[in-house]
Amino acid sequence: MADPTIQKTAQRTLVLLKPDAVRRGLVGEILSRFEKRGLTIVALDMRTIDGEQADKHYAEHVERDFYPPLRAFVTSGPLVALVLEGDSAVEVVRGINGATDGRKAAPGTIRGDFSLSNRENLVHGSDSAESAEREIGLWFPDLV
Ligand code: IDP
Ligand code: MG
């Protein structure tokens, strides 16, 4: 019989494997970590985005000093966008990704194992349930 408590806690989050992950051949390694943790891939697409999509995705950061080079970076080549689902997926993915600055991220996290950069840090994960809903709508409008 289905356990209703499992259904209740299932959550979706938007993940990006940024252009550095694709260029460095880390897509398989990174996806594998999410899958092994028990998260389910419910959508996945490789695409190259334009500046307009970058501005929408990073709406909260567009006025920041670091945004222009971030915009150039995320539009610099193909990335992989995906939606992951699982119990507490937003928080779990942020934990797997590690701290924003790869130099400070803990070993065992994606950023802590593979990044030495504050910008080219391989992955994006939604930071809240509200952000996840907005970002999934932006990247995978057919899913909502
Ligand atoms: P997050 O990806 O861990 O949620 P945010 O603060 O939301 O981190 O920043 C979004 C992205 O902007 C980061 O993942 C990183 O690529 C870039 N970024 C953030 N802070 C800096 C910075 O101080 N210098 C350069 N790039 C930054
Ligand atoms: Mg963020």
Short mmCIF file of C-alpha atoms in Angstrom, two decimals, residues 24-131:
data_model
loop_
_atom_site.label_atom_id
_atom_site.label_comp_id
_atom_site.label_asym_id
_atom_site.label_seq_id
_atom_site.Cartn_x
_atom_site.Cartn_y
_atom_site.Cartn_z
CA ARG A 24 34.83 19.61 -18.24
CA GLY A 25 32.98 16.39 -18.94
CA LEU A 26 31.43 16.24 -15.46
CA VAL A 27 27.78 15.79 -16.47
CA GLY A 28 27.76 12.05 -15.77
CA GLU A 29 29.64 12.39 -12.49
CA ILE A 30 27.29 15.08 -11.22
CA LEU A 31 24.05 13.40 -12.35
CA SER A 32 25.27 10.19 -10.78
CA ARG A 33 25.62 11.86 -7.40
CA PHE A 34 22.04 13.12 -7.47
CA GLU A 35 20.71 9.76 -8.64
CA LYS A 36 22.67 7.75 -6.09
CA ARG A 37 21.30 9.96 -3.32
CA GLY A 38 17.83 8.81 -4.38
CA LEU A 39 16.56 11.84 -6.24
CA THR A 40 14.50 11.21 -9.37
CA ILE A 41 15.11 13.03 -12.65
CA VAL A 42 11.70 14.21 -13.86
CA ALA A 43 12.93 16.44 -16.72
CA LEU A 44 16.29 16.99 -18.36
CA ASP A 45 17.40 19.09 -21.32
CA MET A 46 20.66 20.39 -22.73
CA ARG A 47 20.43 23.91 -24.09
CA THR A 48 22.41 27.09 -24.68
CA ILE A 49 20.65 30.09 -23.17
CA ASP A 50 20.64 33.73 -24.21
CA GLY A 51 21.15 36.76 -21.96
CA GLU A 52 17.43 37.26 -21.55
CA GLN A 53 16.93 33.80 -20.05
CA ALA A 54 19.97 34.38 -17.81
CA ASP A 55 18.46 37.67 -16.59
CA LYS A 56 15.18 35.95 -15.76
CA HIS A 57 16.87 33.05 -13.99
CA TYR A 58 19.14 35.33 -11.97
CA ALA A 59 16.55 38.11 -11.49
CA GLU A 60 17.63 38.59 -7.86
CA HIS A 61 21.26 39.19 -8.93
CA VAL A 62 21.04 41.33 -12.08
CA GLU A 63 22.12 44.51 -10.27
CA ARG A 64 25.07 42.90 -8.51
CA ASP A 65 28.70 43.66 -9.46
CA PHE A 66 29.34 39.99 -10.18
CA TYR A 67 26.39 39.67 -12.55
CA PRO A 68 27.88 40.77 -15.93
CA PRO A 69 30.64 38.11 -15.87
CA LEU A 70 28.16 35.57 -14.49
CA ARG A 71 25.81 36.35 -17.39
CA ALA A 72 28.68 35.90 -19.88
CA PHE A 73 29.59 32.60 -18.23
CA VAL A 74 26.13 31.01 -18.14
CA THR A 75 25.53 31.92 -21.79
CA SER A 76 29.00 30.74 -22.90
CA GLY A 77 28.00 27.25 -24.02
CA PRO A 78 25.54 24.43 -23.51
CA LEU A 79 24.28 23.67 -20.04
CA VAL A 80 22.04 20.92 -18.72
CA ALA A 81 18.80 21.93 -17.03
CA LEU A 82 16.90 19.39 -14.98
CA VAL A 83 14.18 18.97 -12.43
CA LEU A 84 14.86 16.63 -9.55
CA GLU A 85 12.23 15.22 -7.25
CA GLY A 86 12.47 13.68 -3.81
CA ASP A 87 12.01 14.20 -0.11
CA SER A 88 13.24 17.72 0.78
CA ALA A 89 14.81 17.98 -2.67
CA VAL A 90 15.56 21.72 -2.40
CA GLU A 91 17.63 21.39 0.77
CA VAL A 92 19.16 18.04 -0.17
CA VAL A 93 20.40 19.34 -3.53
CA ARG A 94 21.88 22.46 -1.93
CA GLY A 95 23.76 20.16 0.44
CA ILE A 96 25.05 17.98 -2.38
CA ASN A 97 26.12 21.10 -4.32
CA GLY A 98 28.04 22.65 -1.41
CA ALA A 99 28.83 26.27 -0.58
CA THR A 100 28.73 28.82 -3.41
CA ASP A 101 32.48 29.46 -3.36
CA GLY A 102 34.22 26.29 -4.49
CA ARG A 103 37.30 27.23 -2.48
CA LYS A 104 35.23 27.10 0.71
CA ALA A 105 32.89 24.23 -0.16
CA ALA A 106 33.28 21.09 1.93
CA PRO A 107 35.00 18.03 0.45
CA GLY A 108 32.37 15.50 -0.58
CA THR A 109 30.18 18.17 -2.13
CA ILE A 110 30.18 18.73 -5.91
CA ARG A 111 31.73 22.18 -5.59
CA GLY A 112 34.11 21.06 -2.85
CA ASP A 113 35.38 18.20 -4.97
CA PHE A 114 35.54 19.85 -8.41
CA SER A 115 35.58 23.67 -8.18
CA LEU A 116 38.03 26.32 -7.05
CA SER A 117 35.89 29.20 -8.23
CA ASN A 118 33.23 31.49 -6.84
CA ARG A 119 31.69 31.84 -10.31
CA GLU A 120 32.45 28.65 -12.21
CA ASN A 121 30.98 26.42 -9.54
CA LEU A 122 29.39 23.80 -11.79
CA VAL A 123 25.87 23.64 -10.43
CA HIS A 124 22.77 25.62 -9.56
CA GLY A 125 20.07 24.49 -7.17
CA SER A 126 16.92 26.42 -6.25
CA ASP A 127 17.26 28.04 -2.82
CA SER A 128 13.67 27.61 -1.57
CA ALA A 129 10.38 25.95 -2.49
CA GLU A 130 9.17 29.31 -3.86
CA SER A 131 12.30 29.74 -6.01
#
